[in-house]
Coordinates of N, CA, C and O in Angstrom, one line a residue:
M1 N -14.4 -3.1 1.5 CA -13.2 -3.1 0.8 C -12.8 -4.6 0.6 O -12.7 -5.3 1.5
T2 N -12.5 -4.9 -0.7 CA -12.2 -6.3 -1.0 C -10.8 -6.6 -0.6 O -10.0 -5.6 -0.4
G3 N -10.4 -7.8 -0.5 CA -9.1 -8.2 -0.2 C -8.0 -7.7 -1.1 O -7.0 -7.2 -0.7
L4 N -8.3 -7.8 -2.4 CA -7.3 -7.3 -3.4 C -7.2 -5.8 -3.3 O -6.1 -5.3 -3.4
R5 N -8.3 -5.1 -3.1 CA -8.2 -3.7 -3.0 C -7.5 -3.3 -1.7 O -6.7 -2.3 -1.7
L6 N -7.6 -4.1 -0.7 CA -6.9 -3.8 0.6 C -5.5 -4.0 0.4 O -4.6 -3.2 0.9
V7 N -5.1 -5.1 -0.3 CA -3.6 -5.3 -0.5 C -3.1 -4.2 -1.4 O -2.0 -3.7 -1.2
S8 N -3.8 -3.8 -2.4 CA -3.4 -2.7 -3.2 C -3.2 -1.4 -2.4 O -2.2 -0.7 -2.6
A9 N -4.1 -1.2 -1.4 CA -3.9 -0.1 -0.5 C -2.7 -0.2 0.3 O -1.9 0.8 0.5
A10 N -2.4 -1.4 0.8 CA -1.2 -1.6 1.6 C 0.1 -1.3 0.7 O 1.0 -0.6 1.2
A11 N 0.1 -1.8 -0.5 CA 1.2 -1.5 -1.4 C 1.4 0.0 -1.6 O 2.5 0.5 -1.6
A12 N 0.3 0.6 -1.9 CA 0.3 2.1 -2.2 C 0.8 2.8 -0.9 O 1.6 3.8 -1.0
I13 N 0.4 2.4 0.2 CA 0.8 3.0 1.5 C 2.3 2.9 1.6 O 3.0 3.8 2.0
V14 N 2.9 1.7 1.4 CA 4.3 1.6 1.5 C 5.0 2.5 0.5 O 6.0 3.1 0.9
V15 N 4.5 2.5 -0.7 CA 5.2 3.4 -1.7 C 5.0 4.8 -1.4 O 5.9 5.6 -1.4
V16 N 3.8 5.2 -1.0 CA 3.5 6.6 -0.6 C 4.3 7.0 0.7 O 4.6 8.1 0.9
G17 N 4.6 5.9 1.4 CA 5.4 6.2 2.7 C 6.7 6.9 2.4 O 7.2 7.6 3.3
L18 N 7.2 6.8 1.2 CA 8.4 7.6 0.8 C 8.2 9.1 1.0 O 9.1 9.8 1.2
A19 N 6.9 9.5 0.9 CA 6.6 10.9 0.9 C 6.0 11.4 2.2 O 5.8 12.6 2.4
V20 N 5.7 10.6 3.2 CA 5.1 11.0 4.4 C 5.9 11.8 5.4 O 5.4 12.7 6.1
P21 N 7.3 11.7 5.4 CA 8.0 12.3 6.5 C 8.0 13.8 6.5 O 8.7 14.4 7.4
A22 N 7.3 14.5 5.7 CA 7.2 15.9 5.8 C 6.7 16.3 7.2 O 6.9 17.4 7.6
L23 N 5.9 15.4 7.8 CA 5.4 15.7 9.1 C 6.5 15.6 10.2 O 6.3 16.0 11.3
A24 N 7.6 15.0 9.9 CA 8.7 14.7 10.8 C 9.8 15.6 10.5 O 9.8 16.4 9.5
A25 N 10.9 15.5 11.3 CA 12.0 16.5 11.2 C 12.9 16.2 10.1 O 13.5 17.1 9.5
E26 N 13.1 14.9 9.7 CA 14.0 14.6 8.7 C 13.4 13.9 7.5 O 12.6 13.0 7.7
L27 N 13.7 14.3 6.3 CA 13.2 13.7 5.1 C 14.0 12.4 4.7 O 15.2 12.4 5.0
P28 N 13.4 11.5 4.0 CA 14.2 10.3 3.6 C 15.2 10.7 2.6 O 15.0 11.5 1.8
N29 N 16.4 10.0 2.6 CA 17.4 10.2 1.7 C 17.2 9.3 0.5 O 17.9 8.3 0.4
V30 N 16.3 9.7 -0.4 CA 16.0 8.9 -1.6 C 16.1 9.9 -2.8 O 15.8 11.1 -2.6
K31 N 16.5 9.4 -3.9 CA 16.5 10.2 -5.1 C 15.1 10.4 -5.7 O 14.3 9.6 -5.6
L32 N 15.0 11.6 -6.3 CA 13.7 11.9 -7.0 C 13.7 11.3 -8.4 O 14.8 11.1 -9.0
G33 N 12.5 11.0 -8.9 CA 12.4 10.5 -10.2 C 11.7 9.2 -10.3 O 10.8 8.9 -9.5
L34 N 12.0 8.4 -11.3 CA 11.3 7.1 -11.6 C 11.8 6.0 -10.7 O 13.0 5.7 -10.7
W35 N 10.9 5.3 -10.1 CA 11.2 4.2 -9.2 C 10.4 2.9 -9.7 O 9.3 3.1 -10.1
E36 N 11.1 1.8 -9.6 CA 10.4 0.5 -9.9 C 10.2 -0.2 -8.5 O 11.2 -0.4 -7.8
M37 N 8.9 -0.5 -8.2 CA 8.6 -1.1 -6.9 C 8.1 -2.5 -7.2 O 7.3 -2.7 -8.1
T38 N 8.5 -3.4 -6.3 CA 8.0 -4.8 -6.3 C 7.4 -5.1 -5.0 O 8.1 -4.8 -4.0
W39 N 6.2 -5.7 -4.9 CA 5.6 -6.1 -3.6 C 4.9 -7.4 -3.8 O 4.5 -7.8 -4.9
S40 N 4.8 -8.0 -2.6 CA 3.9 -9.2 -2.5 C 3.2 -9.2 -1.2 O 3.7 -8.6 -0.3
A41 N 2.2 -10.0 -1.1 CA 1.4 -9.9 0.1 C 0.8 -11.3 0.5 O 0.6 -12.1 -0.4
Q42 N 0.7 -11.5 1.7 CA 0.1 -12.8 2.2 C -1.1 -12.4 3.2 O -1.0 -11.4 3.9
T43 N -2.2 -13.1 3.1 CA -3.3 -12.8 4.0 C -3.5 -13.9 5.0 O -3.1 -15.1 4.8
N44 N -4.0 -13.5 6.1 CA -4.4 -14.4 7.2 C -5.8 -14.1 7.7 O -6.2 -12.9 7.7
G45 N -6.5 -15.1 8.0 CA -7.9 -14.9 8.5 C -8.8 -15.0 7.3 O -8.5 -15.3 6.2
K46 N -10.1 -14.7 7.5 CA -11.1 -14.8 6.5 C -11.3 -13.5 5.8 O -11.1 -12.4 6.4
M47 N -11.7 -13.6 4.6 CA -12.1 -12.4 3.9 C -13.4 -11.9 4.5 O -14.2 -12.7 5.0
P48 N -13.6 -10.5 4.5 CA -14.8 -10.0 5.0 C -16.0 -10.7 4.3 O -15.9 -10.9 3.1
S49 N -17.1 -11.0 5.0 CA -18.2 -11.7 4.3 C -18.9 -10.8 3.4 O -19.0 -9.6 3.6
V50 N -19.3 -11.4 2.3 CA -20.1 -10.7 1.3 C -21.4 -11.5 1.1 O -21.4 -12.7 0.9
D51 N -22.6 -10.8 1.2 CA -23.8 -11.5 1.1 C -24.1 -11.8 -0.3 O -24.4 -10.9 -1.1
L52 N -24.0 -13.1 -0.7 CA -24.3 -13.5 -2.0 C -25.6 -14.3 -2.1 O -25.9 -14.9 -3.1
S53 N -26.4 -14.2 -1.1 CA -27.6 -15.0 -1.0 C -28.7 -14.7 -2.1 O -29.4 -15.5 -2.4
K54 N -28.6 -13.5 -2.6 CA -29.6 -13.1 -3.6 C -29.0 -13.3 -5.0 O -29.7 -12.9 -6.0
V55 N -27.8 -13.9 -5.1 CA -27.2 -14.1 -6.4 C -27.4 -15.5 -6.8 O -27.3 -16.4 -6.0
P56 N -27.7 -15.8 -8.1 CA -27.9 -17.2 -8.5 C -26.7 -18.1 -8.2 O -25.6 -17.6 -8.2
A57 N -27.0 -19.3 -8.0 CA -25.9 -20.3 -7.6 C -24.7 -20.3 -8.5 O -23.6 -20.3 -8.0
A58 N -24.9 -20.2 -9.8 CA -23.8 -20.3 -10.7 C -22.9 -19.0 -10.6 O -21.7 -19.1 -10.6
Q59 N -23.6 -17.9 -10.4 CA -22.8 -16.6 -10.2 C -22.1 -16.6 -8.8 O -21.1 -16.0 -8.7
Q60 N -22.8 -17.2 -7.8 CA -22.1 -17.3 -6.5 C -20.8 -18.1 -6.6 O -19.8 -17.7 -6.1
A61 N -20.9 -19.3 -7.3 CA -19.7 -20.1 -7.6 C -18.6 -19.3 -8.3 O -17.4 -19.4 -8.0
M62 N -19.0 -18.6 -9.3 CA -18.1 -17.8 -10.1 C -17.4 -16.7 -9.2 O -16.2 -16.5 -9.3
A63 N -18.2 -16.0 -8.4 CA -17.7 -15.0 -7.5 C -16.7 -15.6 -6.5 O -15.7 -15.0 -6.3
Q64 N -17.1 -16.7 -5.9 CA -16.2 -17.3 -5.0 C -14.9 -17.8 -5.6 O -13.8 -17.7 -5.1
S65 N -15.0 -18.3 -6.8 CA -13.8 -18.7 -7.6 C -12.9 -17.5 -7.9 O -11.7 -17.6 -7.8
M66 N -13.5 -16.4 -8.3 CA -12.7 -15.2 -8.6 C -12.0 -14.7 -7.4 O -10.9 -14.3 -7.5
M67 N -12.7 -14.7 -6.2 CA -12.1 -14.2 -5.0 C -10.9 -15.2 -4.6 O -9.9 -14.7 -4.2
K68 N -11.1 -16.5 -4.7 CA -10.0 -17.4 -4.4 C -8.8 -17.2 -5.3 O -7.7 -17.2 -4.9
N69 N -9.1 -16.9 -6.6 CA -8.0 -16.7 -7.5 C -7.3 -15.4 -7.2 O -6.1 -15.3 -7.3
A70 N -8.0 -14.3 -6.9 CA -7.5 -13.0 -6.5 C -6.6 -13.2 -5.3 O -5.5 -12.6 -5.2
M71 N -7.0 -14.0 -4.3 CA -6.2 -14.2 -3.1 C -4.9 -14.9 -3.4 O -3.9 -14.6 -2.9
A72 N -5.0 -15.9 -4.3 CA -3.8 -16.6 -4.7 C -2.8 -15.7 -5.5 O -1.6 -15.8 -5.3
Q73 N -3.3 -14.8 -6.3 CA -2.5 -13.8 -7.0 C -1.8 -12.8 -6.1 O -0.7 -12.3 -6.4
M74 N -2.4 -12.5 -4.9 CA -1.7 -11.6 -4.0 C -0.4 -12.0 -3.5 O 0.5 -11.2 -3.3
G75 N -0.2 -13.3 -3.4 CA 1.1 -13.8 -2.9 C 2.2 -13.7 -3.9 O 3.4 -13.9 -3.5
K76 N 1.9 -13.5 -5.1 CA 2.9 -13.4 -6.2 C 3.5 -12.0 -6.3 O 2.7 -11.1 -6.0
P77 N 4.7 -11.9 -6.6 CA 5.3 -10.5 -6.7 C 4.6 -9.7 -7.8 O 4.3 -10.2 -8.9
H78 N 4.4 -8.4 -7.5 CA 3.8 -7.5 -8.5 C 4.7 -6.3 -8.6 O 5.2 -5.8 -7.6
S79 N 4.9 -5.8 -9.8 CA 5.8 -4.7 -10.0 C 5.1 -3.5 -10.6 O 4.1 -3.7 -11.4
F80 N 5.5 -2.3 -10.3 CA 4.9 -1.1 -10.9 C 6.0 0.0 -10.9 O 7.0 -0.1 -10.1
K81 N 5.8 1.0 -11.6 CA 6.7 2.2 -11.6 C 5.9 3.3 -11.0 O 4.7 3.5 -11.2
T82 N 6.6 4.2 -10.3 CA 6.0 5.4 -9.8 C 7.0 6.5 -9.9 O 8.2 6.3 -9.9
C83 N 6.5 7.7 -9.9 CA 7.3 8.9 -10.0 C 7.3 9.6 -8.6 O 6.2 10.0 -8.2
I84 N 8.4 9.8 -8.0 CA 8.5 10.5 -6.7 C 9.1 11.9 -7.0 O 10.2 12.0 -7.6
G85 N 8.4 12.9 -6.7 CA 8.8 14.3 -6.9 C 9.1 15.0 -5.7 O 8.8 14.5 -4.6
E86 N 9.7 16.1 -5.8 CA 10.1 16.9 -4.6 C 9.0 17.3 -3.7 O 9.1 17.3 -2.5
E87 N 7.8 17.6 -4.4 CA 6.7 18.0 -3.6 C 6.2 16.9 -2.7 O 5.8 17.1 -1.5
Q88 N 6.2 15.6 -3.1 CA 5.9 14.5 -2.2 C 6.8 14.4 -1.0 O 6.3 14.2 0.1
L89 N 8.1 14.7 -1.2 CA 9.0 14.6 -0.1 C 8.8 15.8 0.8 O 9.0 15.7 2.0
K90 N 8.6 17.0 0.3 CA 8.5 18.2 1.1 C 7.1 18.2 1.9 O 7.1 18.5 3.0
K91 N 6.0 18.0 1.1 CA 4.7 18.2 1.7 C 4.2 16.9 2.3 O 3.3 16.9 3.2
G92 N 4.7 15.8 1.8 CA 4.1 14.5 2.2 C 2.9 14.2 1.3 O 2.3 15.1 0.8
A93 N 2.6 13.0 1.2 CA 1.4 12.6 0.4 C 0.4 12.0 1.3 O 0.8 11.4 2.3
S94 N -0.8 12.0 1.0 CA -1.9 11.5 1.8 C -1.8 10.0 1.8 O -1.8 9.3 0.8
F95 N -1.7 9.4 3.0 CA -1.9 8.0 3.2 C -3.3 7.5 2.8 O -3.5 6.4 2.5
D96 N -4.2 8.5 3.0 CA -5.6 8.2 2.9 C -6.1 8.4 1.5 O -6.7 9.3 1.2
Y97 N -5.7 7.4 0.6 CA -6.0 7.6 -0.8 C -7.5 7.5 -1.1 O -8.0 8.0 -2.1
N98 N -8.2 6.9 -0.2 CA -9.7 6.9 -0.3 C -10.4 8.1 0.3 O -11.6 8.2 0.2
K99 N -9.6 9.0 0.8 CA -10.2 10.2 1.4 C -11.2 9.9 2.5 O -12.2 10.6 2.7
D100 N -10.9 9.0 3.4 CA -11.7 8.6 4.5 C -11.5 9.5 5.7 O -10.4 9.5 6.2
P101 N -12.5 10.3 6.0 CA -12.3 11.2 7.2 C -12.0 10.6 8.5 O -11.6 11.2 9.4
S102 N -12.3 9.3 8.6 CA -12.1 8.6 9.9 C -10.6 8.1 10.0 O -10.3 7.6 11.1
C103 N -9.8 8.3 9.0 CA -8.4 7.9 9.1 C -7.5 8.9 9.8 O -7.6 10.1 9.4
T104 N -6.6 8.5 10.7 CA -5.6 9.3 11.2 C -4.2 8.6 11.0 O -4.1 7.4 11.2
T105 N -3.2 9.4 10.6 CA -1.9 8.8 10.3 C -0.9 9.5 11.3 O -0.9 10.7 11.5
T106 N -0.1 8.6 11.9 CA 1.0 9.1 12.8 C 2.3 8.6 12.3 O 2.5 7.4 12.1
V107 N 3.3 9.5 12.2 CA 4.7 9.1 11.9 C 5.3 8.7 13.2 O 5.4 9.5 14.2
L108 N 5.7 7.5 13.4 CA 6.2 7.0 14.6 C 7.7 7.2 14.7 O 8.3 7.5 15.7
K109 N 8.4 7.1 13.5 CA 9.8 7.3 13.4 C 10.2 7.8 12.0 O 9.7 7.2 11.1
S110 N 11.1 8.8 11.9 CA 11.5 9.2 10.6 C 12.9 9.7 10.7 O 13.3 10.4 11.6
S111 N 13.7 9.1 9.8 CA 15.1 9.6 9.7 C 15.5 9.5 8.2 O 14.7 9.2 7.4
S112 N 16.7 9.8 7.9 CA 17.2 9.7 6.5 C 17.2 8.3 6.0 O 17.2 8.1 4.8
T113 N 17.1 7.3 6.9 CA 17.2 5.9 6.4 C 16.0 5.1 6.8 O 15.9 3.9 6.3
E114 N 15.1 5.6 7.6 CA 14.0 4.7 8.1 C 12.7 5.5 8.3 O 12.8 6.7 8.7
L115 N 11.6 4.9 8.0 CA 10.3 5.5 8.3 C 9.4 4.5 8.8 O 9.2 3.4 8.3
Q116 N 8.7 4.8 9.9 CA 7.7 3.9 10.5 C 6.4 4.8 10.7 O 6.5 5.9 11.3
V117 N 5.3 4.3 10.2 CA 4.1 5.0 10.2 C 2.9 4.1 10.5 O 2.9 2.9 10.2
K118 N 2.0 4.7 11.2 CA 0.7 3.9 11.6 C -0.5 4.7 11.2 O -0.5 5.9 11.4
Q119 N -1.4 4.1 10.5 CA -2.7 4.7 10.2 C -3.8 3.9 10.7 O -3.8 2.7 10.6
V120 N -4.8 4.6 11.4 CA -5.9 3.9 12.0 C -7.2 4.6 11.3 O -7.3 5.8 11.3
C121 N -8.0 3.7 10.8 CA -9.3 4.1 10.1 C -10.4 3.5 10.9 O -10.4 2.3 11.1
T122 N -11.4 4.3 11.3 CA -12.5 3.8 12.1 C -13.8 3.8 11.4 O -14.9 3.5 12.0
G123 N -13.9 4.1 10.2 CA -15.1 4.3 9.4 C -15.8 3.0 9.0 O -15.7 2.0 9.6
K124 N -16.4 3.1 7.8 CA -17.2 2.0 7.3 C -16.3 0.7 7.1 O -16.8 -0.4 7.3
H125 N -15.1 0.8 6.7 CA -14.2 -0.3 6.6 C -13.0 -0.1 7.6 O -11.9 0.2 7.1
P126 N -13.2 -0.4 8.9 CA -12.1 -0.1 9.8 C -10.9 -1.0 9.6 O -11.0 -2.2 9.3
H127 N -9.8 -0.3 9.7 CA -8.5 -1.1 9.5 C -7.4 -0.2 10.1 O -7.5 1.0 10.3
T128 N -6.3 -0.9 10.4 CA -5.1 -0.3 10.9 C -3.9 -0.8 10.0 O -3.8 -1.9 9.7
V129 N -3.1 0.2 9.6 CA -2.0 -0.1 8.7 C -0.7 0.4 9.4 O -0.6 1.5 9.9
S130 N 0.3 -0.5 9.5 CA 1.6 -0.2 10.0 C 2.6 -0.4 8.9 O 2.6 -1.5 8.3
I131 N 3.5 0.6 8.7 CA 4.5 0.4 7.7 C 5.9 0.6 8.3 O 6.0 1.4 9.2
D132 N 6.9 0.0 7.7 CA 8.3 0.2 8.1 C 9.1 0.1 6.8 O 9.0 -1.0 6.2
Y133 N 9.8 1.1 6.5 CA 10.6 1.0 5.3 C 12.0 1.6 5.6 O 12.2 2.4 6.5
K134 N 13.0 1.1 4.9 CA 14.3 1.5 5.1 C 14.9 1.8 3.7 O 14.7 1.1 2.8
A135 N 15.7 3.0 3.7 CA 16.4 3.4 2.5 C 17.8 2.9 2.7 O 18.6 3.6 3.4
A136 N 18.2 1.8 2.1 CA 19.5 1.3 2.3 C 20.5 2.2 1.6 O 21.6 2.4 2.1
T137 N 20.1 2.8 0.5 CA 20.9 3.8 -0.2 C 19.9 4.8 -0.8 O 18.7 4.5 -0.8
P138 N 20.3 5.9 -1.4 CA 19.4 6.8 -2.0 C 18.7 6.2 -3.2 O 17.7 6.7 -3.7
E139 N 19.2 5.0 -3.7 CA 18.7 4.4 -4.9 C 18.0 3.0 -4.6 O 17.6 2.3 -5.5
S140 N 17.8 2.7 -3.3 CA 17.3 1.4 -3.0 C 16.5 1.5 -1.7 O 17.0 2.0 -0.7
V141 N 15.3 1.0 -1.7 CA 14.4 0.9 -0.5 C 13.8 -0.4 -0.4 O 13.7 -1.2 -1.3
A142 N 13.5 -0.8 0.9 CA 12.8 -2.0 1.2 C 11.9 -1.8 2.4 O 12.2 -1.0 3.2
G143 N 10.8 -2.5 2.4 CA 10.0 -2.3 3.6 C 8.9 -3.4 3.7 O 8.8 -4.3 2.9
S144 N 8.1 -3.2 4.7 CA 7.0 -4.1 5.0 C 5.8 -3.3 5.4 O 5.9 -2.2 6.0
A145 N 4.6 -3.9 5.3 CA 3.4 -3.3 5.8 C 2.6 -4.4 6.4 O 2.6 -5.5 5.9
H146 N 1.8 -4.0 7.4 CA 0.9 -5.0 8.0 C -0.5 -4.2 8.1 O -0.5 -3.1 8.6
V147 N -1.5 -4.9 7.6 CA -2.8 -4.3 7.6 C -3.7 -5.3 8.4 O -3.8 -6.5 8.2
D148 N -4.4 -4.7 9.5 CA -5.4 -5.5 10.2 C -6.7 -4.9 9.8 O -7.0 -3.7 10.0
M149 N -7.6 -5.7 9.2 CA -8.9 -5.2 8.8 C -9.9 -5.9 9.8 O -10.0 -7.1 9.9
T150 N -10.6 -5.0 10.5 CA -11.7 -5.5 11.4 C -12.8 -6.0 10.6 O -13.4 -5.4 9.8
G151 N -13.2 -7.2 11.0 CA -14.4 -7.8 10.3 C -15.6 -7.9 11.2 O -15.5 -7.5 12.4
D152 N -16.7 -8.3 10.7 CA -17.9 -8.4 11.5 C -17.7 -9.7 12.3 O -16.7 -10.5 12.1
S153 N -18.6 -10.0 13.1 CA -18.5 -11.2 14.0 C -18.5 -12.5 13.2 O -17.9 -13.5 13.6
A154 N -19.1 -12.5 12.0 CA -19.1 -13.7 11.2 C -17.7 -14.0 10.5 O -17.2 -15.1 10.4
S155 N -17.1 -12.9 10.0 CA -15.8 -13.1 9.3 C -14.6 -13.1 10.2 O -13.6 -13.7 9.9
G156 N -14.7 -12.4 11.3 CA -13.5 -12.4 12.3 C -12.4 -11.6 11.9 O -11.4 -11.5 12.6
G157 N -12.4 -10.9 10.8 CA -11.4 -10.0 10.4 C -10.3 -10.7 9.5 O -10.4 -11.9 9.2
M158 N -9.4 -9.9 9.0 CA -8.4 -10.3 8.1 C -7.1 -9.5 8.4 O -7.2 -8.3 8.7
A159 N -6.0 -10.1 8.2 CA -4.7 -9.4 8.2 C -3.9 -9.7 6.9 O -4.0 -10.7 6.3
V160 N -3.2 -8.6 6.5 CA -2.4 -8.7 5.3 C -1.0 -8.3 5.6 O -0.8 -7.2 6.2
D161 N 0.0 -9.1 5.3 CA 1.4 -8.7 5.4 C 2.0 -8.6 4.1 O 1.8 -9.5 3.2
S162 N 2.7 -7.5 3.8 CA 3.3 -7.3 2.5 C 4.7 -6.9 2.6 O 5.1 -6.3 3.6
K163 N 5.5 -7.3 1.6 CA 6.9 -6.9 1.5 C 7.1 -6.1 0.3 O 6.4 -6.3 -0.7
M164 N 8.0 -5.1 0.3 CA 8.2 -4.2 -0.8 C 9.7 -4.0 -0.9 O 10.4 -3.9 0.0
S165 N 10.1 -3.8 -2.2 CA 11.4 -3.4 -2.5 C 11.3 -2.4 -3.7 O 10.4 -2.5 -4.5
G166 N 12.3 -1.5 -3.7 CA 12.2 -0.5 -4.8 C 13.6 -0.1 -5.2 O 14.6 -0.1 -4.4
K167 N 13.7 0.2 -6.5 CA 15.0 0.7 -7.0 C 14.8 1.9 -7.9 O 13.8 2.0 -8.6
W168 N 15.7 2.9 -7.8 CA 15.6 4.1 -8.6 C 16.0 3.8 -10.0 O 17.1 3.1 -10.2
L169 N 15.3 4.2 -11.0 CA 15.6 4.0 -12.4 C 16.2 5.2 -13.0 O 16.9 5.0 -14.0
G170 N 15.9 6.4 -12.5 CA 16.5 7.6 -13.2 C 15.7 8.8 -12.8 O 14.6 8.7 -12.3
E171 N 16.2 10.0 -13.2 CA 15.6 11.2 -12.9 C 14.3 11.4 -13.8 O 13.4 12.1 -13.3
D172 N 14.3 11.0 -15.0 CA 13.3 11.2 -16.0 C 12.1 10.2 -15.7 O 12.3 9.0 -15.8
C173 N 10.9 10.7 -15.4 CA 9.8 9.9 -15.1 C 9.0 9.6 -16.4 O 8.0 8.9 -16.4
G174 N 9.4 10.1 -17.6 CA 8.7 9.8 -18.8 C 7.3 10.4 -18.7 O 7.2 11.6 -18.4
A175 N 6.3 9.7 -19.1 CA 4.9 10.2 -19.1 C 4.3 10.3 -17.7 O 3.3 10.9 -17.6
L176 N 4.9 9.6 -16.7 CA 4.4 9.7 -15.4 C 4.6 11.0 -14.7 O 5.7 11.6 -14.8
K177 N 3.6 11.5 -14.0 CA 3.8 12.8 -13.3 C 4.1 12.4 -11.8 O 3.7 11.3 -11.4
P178 N 4.7 13.3 -11.1 CA 5.0 13.0 -9.7 C 3.7 12.5 -8.9 O 2.7 13.1 -9.1
G179 N 3.9 11.4 -8.2 CA 2.7 10.8 -7.5 C 2.0 9.8 -8.3 O 1.2 9.0 -7.7
Q180 N 2.2 9.7 -9.6 CA 1.4 8.7 -10.4 C 2.1 7.3 -10.3 O 3.3 7.2 -10.1
V181 N 1.3 6.3 -10.5 CA 1.8 4.9 -10.5 C 1.3 4.3 -11.8 O 0.2 4.5 -12.3
S182 N 2.2 3.5 -12.4 CA 1.9 2.8 -13.7 C 2.2 1.3 -13.4 O 3.3 0.9 -13.1
K183 N 1.1 0.5 -13.6 CA 1.3 -1.0 -13.4 C 2.0 -1.5 -14.6 O 1.9 -1.1 -15.7
E184 N 2.8 -2.5 -14.3 CA 3.6 -3.2 -15.3 C 2.7 -4.2 -16.1 O 1.8 -4.7 -15.6

């Protein structure tokens, strides 16, 4: 899993976190409909190593430059719109968007104003995700996510910390269906 994909996963988890409390006693007090979400992420540690030894030197340099640029872009705020429907709140949405059977998700705390969730994946790309989000009002949410990605002995692993905020835009999701995300 690349760093950018991992950060995207973290952002998606925070957003989808709005829908997870179906496993808990109390649903979050948020409005249904179109939401605009903004997130940014910072990484710590090394990116998981990728064997570029069989790639020509010019392409190695290009790949390394692209990865460096992607890492720099992660720290900048990114916005997208998503549609939260009643089914996401009632049933919950899968944290495991990759459908990894090695992932287990635990709701640590759920109330009308706060959600804390932890997901542990032990498969091919082992990682742990912890999220904490708060619904300040039914039209405003903010939260954070922390991802620890276990690396091999050469890379030593990587951590990603992200911050998220969201505001409700209205009941009408336009062309987006519940659960869908549209990048800005």
